[in-house]
Tab-separated table of C-alpha atoms and ligand atoms in Angstrom:
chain	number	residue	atom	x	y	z
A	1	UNK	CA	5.146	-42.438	48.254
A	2	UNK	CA	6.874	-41.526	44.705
A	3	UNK	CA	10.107	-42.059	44.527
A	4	UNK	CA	12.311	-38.861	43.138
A	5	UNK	CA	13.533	-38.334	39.704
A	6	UNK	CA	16.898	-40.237	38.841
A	7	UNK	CA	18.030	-37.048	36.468
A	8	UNK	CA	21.122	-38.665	35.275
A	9	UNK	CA	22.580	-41.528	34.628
A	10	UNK	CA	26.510	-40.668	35.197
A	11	UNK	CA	26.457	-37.505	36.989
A	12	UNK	CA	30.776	-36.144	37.270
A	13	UNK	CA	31.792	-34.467	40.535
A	14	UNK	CA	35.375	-33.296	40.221
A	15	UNK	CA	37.566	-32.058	43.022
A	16	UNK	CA	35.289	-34.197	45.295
A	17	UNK	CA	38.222	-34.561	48.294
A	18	UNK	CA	38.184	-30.701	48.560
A	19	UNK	CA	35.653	-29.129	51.130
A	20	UNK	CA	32.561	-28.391	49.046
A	21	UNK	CA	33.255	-31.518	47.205
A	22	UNK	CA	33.051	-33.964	50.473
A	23	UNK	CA	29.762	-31.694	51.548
A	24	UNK	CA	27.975	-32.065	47.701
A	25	UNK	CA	29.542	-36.286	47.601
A	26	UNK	CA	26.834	-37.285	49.853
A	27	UNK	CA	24.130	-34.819	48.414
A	28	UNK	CA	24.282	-35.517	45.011
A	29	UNK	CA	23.968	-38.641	44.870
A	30	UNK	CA	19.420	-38.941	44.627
A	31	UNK	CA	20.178	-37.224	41.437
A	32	UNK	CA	21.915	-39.799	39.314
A	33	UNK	CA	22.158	-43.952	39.150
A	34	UNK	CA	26.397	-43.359	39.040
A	35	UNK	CA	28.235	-40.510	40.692
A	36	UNK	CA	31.694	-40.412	39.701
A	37	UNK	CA	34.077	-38.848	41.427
A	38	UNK	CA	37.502	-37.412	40.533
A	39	UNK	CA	39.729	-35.514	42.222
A	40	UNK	CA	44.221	-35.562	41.989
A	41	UNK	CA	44.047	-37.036	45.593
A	42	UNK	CA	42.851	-41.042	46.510
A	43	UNK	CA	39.257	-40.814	47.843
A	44	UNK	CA	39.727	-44.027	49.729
A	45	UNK	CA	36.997	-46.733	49.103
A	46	UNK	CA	33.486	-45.789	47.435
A	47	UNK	CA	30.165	-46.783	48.269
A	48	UNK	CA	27.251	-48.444	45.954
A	49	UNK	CA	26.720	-46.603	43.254
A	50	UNK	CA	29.413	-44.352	42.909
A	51	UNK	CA	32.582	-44.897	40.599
A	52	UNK	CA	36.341	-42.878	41.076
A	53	UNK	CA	38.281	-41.140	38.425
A	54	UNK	CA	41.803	-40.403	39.675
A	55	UNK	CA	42.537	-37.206	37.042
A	56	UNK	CA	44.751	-34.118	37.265
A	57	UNK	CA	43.457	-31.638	35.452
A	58	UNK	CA	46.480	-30.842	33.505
A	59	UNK	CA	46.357	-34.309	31.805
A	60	UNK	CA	44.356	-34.121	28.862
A	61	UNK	CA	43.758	-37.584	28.481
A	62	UNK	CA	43.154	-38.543	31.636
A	63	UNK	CA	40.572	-35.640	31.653
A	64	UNK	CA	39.197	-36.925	28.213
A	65	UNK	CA	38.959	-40.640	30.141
A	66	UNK	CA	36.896	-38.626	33.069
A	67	UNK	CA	33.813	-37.774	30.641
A	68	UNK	CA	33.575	-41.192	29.003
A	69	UNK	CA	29.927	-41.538	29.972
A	70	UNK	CA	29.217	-38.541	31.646
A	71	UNK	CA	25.751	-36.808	30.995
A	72	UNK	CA	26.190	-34.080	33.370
A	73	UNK	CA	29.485	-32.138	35.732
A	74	UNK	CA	30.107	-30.516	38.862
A	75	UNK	CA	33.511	-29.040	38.512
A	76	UNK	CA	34.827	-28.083	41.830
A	77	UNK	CA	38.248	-29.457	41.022
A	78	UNK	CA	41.367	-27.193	40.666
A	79	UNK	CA	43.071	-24.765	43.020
A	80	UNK	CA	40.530	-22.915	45.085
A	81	UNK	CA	42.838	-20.170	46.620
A	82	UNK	CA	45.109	-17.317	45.486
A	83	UNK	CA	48.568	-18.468	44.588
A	84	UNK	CA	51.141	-18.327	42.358
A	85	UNK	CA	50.305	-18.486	39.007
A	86	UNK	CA	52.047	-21.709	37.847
A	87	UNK	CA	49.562	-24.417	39.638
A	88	UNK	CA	46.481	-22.472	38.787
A	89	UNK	CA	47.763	-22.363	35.077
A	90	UNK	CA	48.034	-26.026	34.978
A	91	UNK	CA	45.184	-26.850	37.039
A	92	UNK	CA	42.571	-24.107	36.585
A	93	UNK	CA	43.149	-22.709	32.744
A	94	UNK	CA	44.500	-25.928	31.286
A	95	UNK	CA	42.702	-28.245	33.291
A	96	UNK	CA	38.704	-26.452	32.056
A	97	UNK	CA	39.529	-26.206	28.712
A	98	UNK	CA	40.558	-30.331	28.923
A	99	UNK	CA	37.165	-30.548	30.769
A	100	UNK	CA	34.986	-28.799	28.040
A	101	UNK	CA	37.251	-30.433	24.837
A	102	UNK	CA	35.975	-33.387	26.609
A	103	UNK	CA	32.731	-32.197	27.313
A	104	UNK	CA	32.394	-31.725	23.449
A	105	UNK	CA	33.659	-34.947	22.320
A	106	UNK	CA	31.801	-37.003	24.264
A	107	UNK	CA	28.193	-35.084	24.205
A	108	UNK	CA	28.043	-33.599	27.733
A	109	UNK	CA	25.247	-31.524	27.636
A	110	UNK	CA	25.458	-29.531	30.911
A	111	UNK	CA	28.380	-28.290	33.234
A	112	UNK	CA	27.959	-26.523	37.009
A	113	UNK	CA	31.374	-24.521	37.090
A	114	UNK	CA	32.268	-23.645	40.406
A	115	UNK	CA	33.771	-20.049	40.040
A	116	UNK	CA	34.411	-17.620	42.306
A	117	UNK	CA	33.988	-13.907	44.155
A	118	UNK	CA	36.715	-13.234	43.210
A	119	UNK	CA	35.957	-12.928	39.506
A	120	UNK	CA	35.109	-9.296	40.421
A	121	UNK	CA	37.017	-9.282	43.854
A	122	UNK	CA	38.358	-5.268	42.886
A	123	UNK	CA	34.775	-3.745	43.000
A	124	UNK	CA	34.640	-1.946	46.498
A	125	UNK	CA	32.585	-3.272	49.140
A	126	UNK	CA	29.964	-0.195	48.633
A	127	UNK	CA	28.764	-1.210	45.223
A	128	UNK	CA	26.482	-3.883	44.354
A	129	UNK	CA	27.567	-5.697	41.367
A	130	UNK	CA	25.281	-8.055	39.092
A	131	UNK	CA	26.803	-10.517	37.052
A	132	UNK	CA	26.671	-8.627	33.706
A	133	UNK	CA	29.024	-6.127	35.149
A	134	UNK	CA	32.831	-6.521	33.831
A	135	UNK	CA	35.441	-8.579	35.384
A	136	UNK	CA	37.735	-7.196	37.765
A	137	UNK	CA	39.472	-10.101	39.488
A	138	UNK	CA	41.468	-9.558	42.337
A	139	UNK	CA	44.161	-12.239	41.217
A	140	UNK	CA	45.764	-15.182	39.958
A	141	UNK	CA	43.096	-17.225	41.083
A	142	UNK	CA	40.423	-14.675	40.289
A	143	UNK	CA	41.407	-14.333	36.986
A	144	UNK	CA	41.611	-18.124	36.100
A	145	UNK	CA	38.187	-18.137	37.610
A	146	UNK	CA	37.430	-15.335	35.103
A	147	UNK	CA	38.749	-17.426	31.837
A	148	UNK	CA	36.598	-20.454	32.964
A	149	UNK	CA	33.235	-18.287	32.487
A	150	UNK	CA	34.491	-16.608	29.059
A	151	UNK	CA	35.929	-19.972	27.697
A	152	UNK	CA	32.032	-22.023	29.030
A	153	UNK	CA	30.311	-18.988	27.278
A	154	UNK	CA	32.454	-20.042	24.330
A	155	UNK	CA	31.567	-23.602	24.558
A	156	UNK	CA	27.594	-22.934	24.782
A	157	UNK	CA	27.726	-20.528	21.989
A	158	UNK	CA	29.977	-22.816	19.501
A	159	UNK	CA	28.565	-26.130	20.782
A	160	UNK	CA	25.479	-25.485	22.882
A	161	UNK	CA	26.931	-27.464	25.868
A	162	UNK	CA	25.407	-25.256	28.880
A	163	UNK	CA	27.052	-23.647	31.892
A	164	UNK	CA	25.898	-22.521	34.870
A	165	UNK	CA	28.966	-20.359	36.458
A	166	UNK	CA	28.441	-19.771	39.890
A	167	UNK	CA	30.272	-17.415	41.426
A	168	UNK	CA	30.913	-18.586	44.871
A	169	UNK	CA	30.953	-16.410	48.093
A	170	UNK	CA	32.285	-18.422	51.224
A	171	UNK	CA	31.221	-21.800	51.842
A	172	UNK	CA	31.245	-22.787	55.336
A	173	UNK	CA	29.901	-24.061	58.609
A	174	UNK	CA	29.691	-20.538	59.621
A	175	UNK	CA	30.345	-16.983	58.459
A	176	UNK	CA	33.914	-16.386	59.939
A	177	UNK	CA	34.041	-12.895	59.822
A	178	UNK	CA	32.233	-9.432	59.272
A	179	UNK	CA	33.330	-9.790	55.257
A	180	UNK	CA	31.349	-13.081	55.439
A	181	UNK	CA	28.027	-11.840	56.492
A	182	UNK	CA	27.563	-10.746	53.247
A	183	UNK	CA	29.240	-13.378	51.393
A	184	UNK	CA	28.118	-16.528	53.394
A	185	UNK	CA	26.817	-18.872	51.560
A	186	UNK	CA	25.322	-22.191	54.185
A	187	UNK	CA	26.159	-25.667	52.600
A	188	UNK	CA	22.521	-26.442	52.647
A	189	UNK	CA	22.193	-22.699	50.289
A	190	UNK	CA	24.956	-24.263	48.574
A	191	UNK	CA	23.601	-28.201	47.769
A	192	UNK	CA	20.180	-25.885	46.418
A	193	UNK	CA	22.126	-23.771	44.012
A	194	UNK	CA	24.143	-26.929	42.557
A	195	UNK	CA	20.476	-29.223	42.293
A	196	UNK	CA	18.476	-25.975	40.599
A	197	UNK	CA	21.836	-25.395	38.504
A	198	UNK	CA	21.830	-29.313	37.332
A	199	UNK	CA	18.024	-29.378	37.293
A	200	UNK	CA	16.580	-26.316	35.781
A	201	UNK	CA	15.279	-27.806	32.314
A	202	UNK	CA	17.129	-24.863	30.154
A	203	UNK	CA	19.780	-22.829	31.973
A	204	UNK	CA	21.561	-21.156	28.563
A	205	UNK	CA	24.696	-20.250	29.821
A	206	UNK	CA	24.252	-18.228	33.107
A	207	UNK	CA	26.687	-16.484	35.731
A	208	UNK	CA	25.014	-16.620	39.168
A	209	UNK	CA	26.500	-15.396	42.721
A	210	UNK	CA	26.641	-18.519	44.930
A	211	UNK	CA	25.426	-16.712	47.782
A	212	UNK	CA	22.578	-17.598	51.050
A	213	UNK	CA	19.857	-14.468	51.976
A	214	UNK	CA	22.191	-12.496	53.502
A	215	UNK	CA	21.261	-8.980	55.002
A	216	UNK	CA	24.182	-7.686	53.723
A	217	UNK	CA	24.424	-8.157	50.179
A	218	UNK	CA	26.952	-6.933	47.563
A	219	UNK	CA	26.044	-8.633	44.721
A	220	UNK	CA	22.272	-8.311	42.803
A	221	UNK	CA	21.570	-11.988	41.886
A	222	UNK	CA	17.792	-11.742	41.580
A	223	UNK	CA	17.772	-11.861	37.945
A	224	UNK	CA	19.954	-14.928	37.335
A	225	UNK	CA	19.332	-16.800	40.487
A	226	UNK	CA	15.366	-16.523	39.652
A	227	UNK	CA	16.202	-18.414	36.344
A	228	UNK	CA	17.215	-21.069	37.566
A	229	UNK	CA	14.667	-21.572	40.497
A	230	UNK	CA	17.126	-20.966	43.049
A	231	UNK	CA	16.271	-19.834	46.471
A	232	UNK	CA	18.481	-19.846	49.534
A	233	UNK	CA	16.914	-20.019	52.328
A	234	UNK	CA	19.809	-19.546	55.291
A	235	UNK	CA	21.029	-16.422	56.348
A	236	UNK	CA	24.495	-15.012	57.958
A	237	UNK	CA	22.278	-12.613	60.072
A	238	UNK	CA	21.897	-15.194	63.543
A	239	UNK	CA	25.926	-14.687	63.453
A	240	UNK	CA	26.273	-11.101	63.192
A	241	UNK	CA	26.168	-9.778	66.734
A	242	UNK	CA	29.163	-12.247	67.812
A	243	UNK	CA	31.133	-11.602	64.533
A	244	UNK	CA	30.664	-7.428	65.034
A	245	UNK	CA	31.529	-8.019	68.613
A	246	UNK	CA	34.753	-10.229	67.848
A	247	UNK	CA	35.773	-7.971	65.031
A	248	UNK	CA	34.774	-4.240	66.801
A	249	UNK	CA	37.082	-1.915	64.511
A	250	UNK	CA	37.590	-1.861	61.377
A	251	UNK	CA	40.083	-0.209	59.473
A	252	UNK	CA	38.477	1.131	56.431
A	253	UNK	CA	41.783	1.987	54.675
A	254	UNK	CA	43.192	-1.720	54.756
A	255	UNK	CA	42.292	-2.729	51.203
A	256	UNK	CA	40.731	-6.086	52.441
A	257	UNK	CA	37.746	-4.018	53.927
A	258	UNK	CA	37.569	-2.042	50.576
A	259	UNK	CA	37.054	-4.598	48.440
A	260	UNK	CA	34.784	-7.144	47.925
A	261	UNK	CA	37.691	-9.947	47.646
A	262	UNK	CA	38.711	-9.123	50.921
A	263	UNK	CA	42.099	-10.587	51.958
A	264	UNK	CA	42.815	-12.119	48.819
A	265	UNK	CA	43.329	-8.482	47.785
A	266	UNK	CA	46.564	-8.440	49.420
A	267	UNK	CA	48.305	-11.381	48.706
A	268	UNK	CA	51.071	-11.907	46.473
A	269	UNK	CA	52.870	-10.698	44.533
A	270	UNK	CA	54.375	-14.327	44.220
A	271	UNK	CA	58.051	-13.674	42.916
B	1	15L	C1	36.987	-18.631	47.260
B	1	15L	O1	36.830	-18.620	46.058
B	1	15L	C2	37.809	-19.677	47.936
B	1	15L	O2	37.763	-20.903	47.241
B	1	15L	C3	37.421	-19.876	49.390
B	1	15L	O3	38.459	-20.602	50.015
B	1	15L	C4	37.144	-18.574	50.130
B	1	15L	O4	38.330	-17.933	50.386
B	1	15L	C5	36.187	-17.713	49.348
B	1	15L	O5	36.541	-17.570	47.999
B	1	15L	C6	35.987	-16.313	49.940
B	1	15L	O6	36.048	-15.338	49.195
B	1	15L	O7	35.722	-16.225	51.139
């Protein structure tokens, strides 16, 4: 039997304590001969082959020290929620341009940024959006998310260091609610849209919806997904009879059923 490519030699996964970071540790790892890991929080002890880089984001140097070696990233690190806009300045806006001034300094040729939904969160759950549509976050978080695409376009078009954004639905166990059967997205979908994203021998820079084969679908991938070879192949569909039962009524006036961000929608303001 032949053994599987190695396709890096120091492949980075930031934010690896968070959820999709502890799911992609363990799945990344055929890919490269070092994984290292980084994340603000202590990972505890890691196995063969695998390295830790305490970093916060905010710190450019330690950030800089992160990509000493690095031929490839995963960037899941940062705040993943809506909040207020402080933290998600420091970690999210200052902490990916650190990533890419590092990036371009030490030769990094490829980055996997883990954006978001909510990117264009205020388009209504009736339309179908593709990812040449504009922005229209639906917050703080959203919007940080947006500056991380715009800034890695920057990067590939000044420097040629490529991006694959992908604009992440919700990545769980399960779909938890009737706004998740369309934006599921199973971890197995997700390990096969971060290996095809890594993998894909020219990827440009690309925006992609981080999504499984859901019946339901609000966002038209096809284009951008076929690029870069990736197809899911789990669906929120086995879940849909329990979630419509659970969830019977729905209010269509409540602007978390109007628009595609769902509850993040309504929160804040944060003063
Ligand atoms: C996200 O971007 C968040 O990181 C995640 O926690 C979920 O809330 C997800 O979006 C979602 O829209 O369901």
């Amino acid at each position: 039997m032949s053994t599987p490519p190695v396709w890096f030699e120091r492949l980075l996964l930031t934010g690896a304590a968070g959820g999709l970071g502890r799911q992609l540790r363990p799945r990344l790892k055929r890919l490269c001969r070092v994984l290292r890991l980084s994340d603000v929080a202590d990972l505890g002890p890691v196995a063969d082959g695998e390295e830790f880089a305490q970093a916060p984001l905010q710190d450019a140097a330690a950030v800089h020290a992160m990509l000493d070696g690095v031929d490839a990233v995963v960037h899941l690190g940062g705040v993943s929620v809506e909040g207020p806009f402080e933290p998600i300045l420091q970690a999210n806006i200052a902490g990916v341009h650190h990533l890419y001034e590092a990036a371009r300094k030490h030769g990094t040729r490829r980055i996997v940024f883990a954006s978001s939904n909510h990117v264009t969160g205020y388009y209504r759950q009736d339309e179908v959006v593709d990812p040449d549509m504009p922005a229209r976050p639906d917050g703080n978080y959203g919007l940080s998310k947006a500056f991380g695409e715009v800034l890695s376009r920057y990067y590939y078009d000044r420097y040629g260091i490529e991006t694959v954004c992908l604009r992440i639905g919700s990545s769980f166990p399960e779909p938890r609610d009737r706004r998740m059967l369309a934006t599921w997205l199973s971890y197995d979908d997700l390990e096969r849209l971060v290996v095809a994203s890594l993998t894909a021998p020219v990827v440009g820079h690309r925006i992609v919806y981080g999504v499984s084969d859901n019946r339901t679908t609000w966002w038209d991938n096809d284009r951008s997904a076929a690029v870069i070879g990736y197809r899911p192949q789990d669906s929120s569909e086995p879940f849909r009879a329990a979630l419509e039962a659970a969830q019977p009524q729905v209010d269509r006036s409540d602007p978390a059923v109007l628009y595609q961000g769902g509850g993040f929608v309504r929160s804040g303001p944060f003063d």
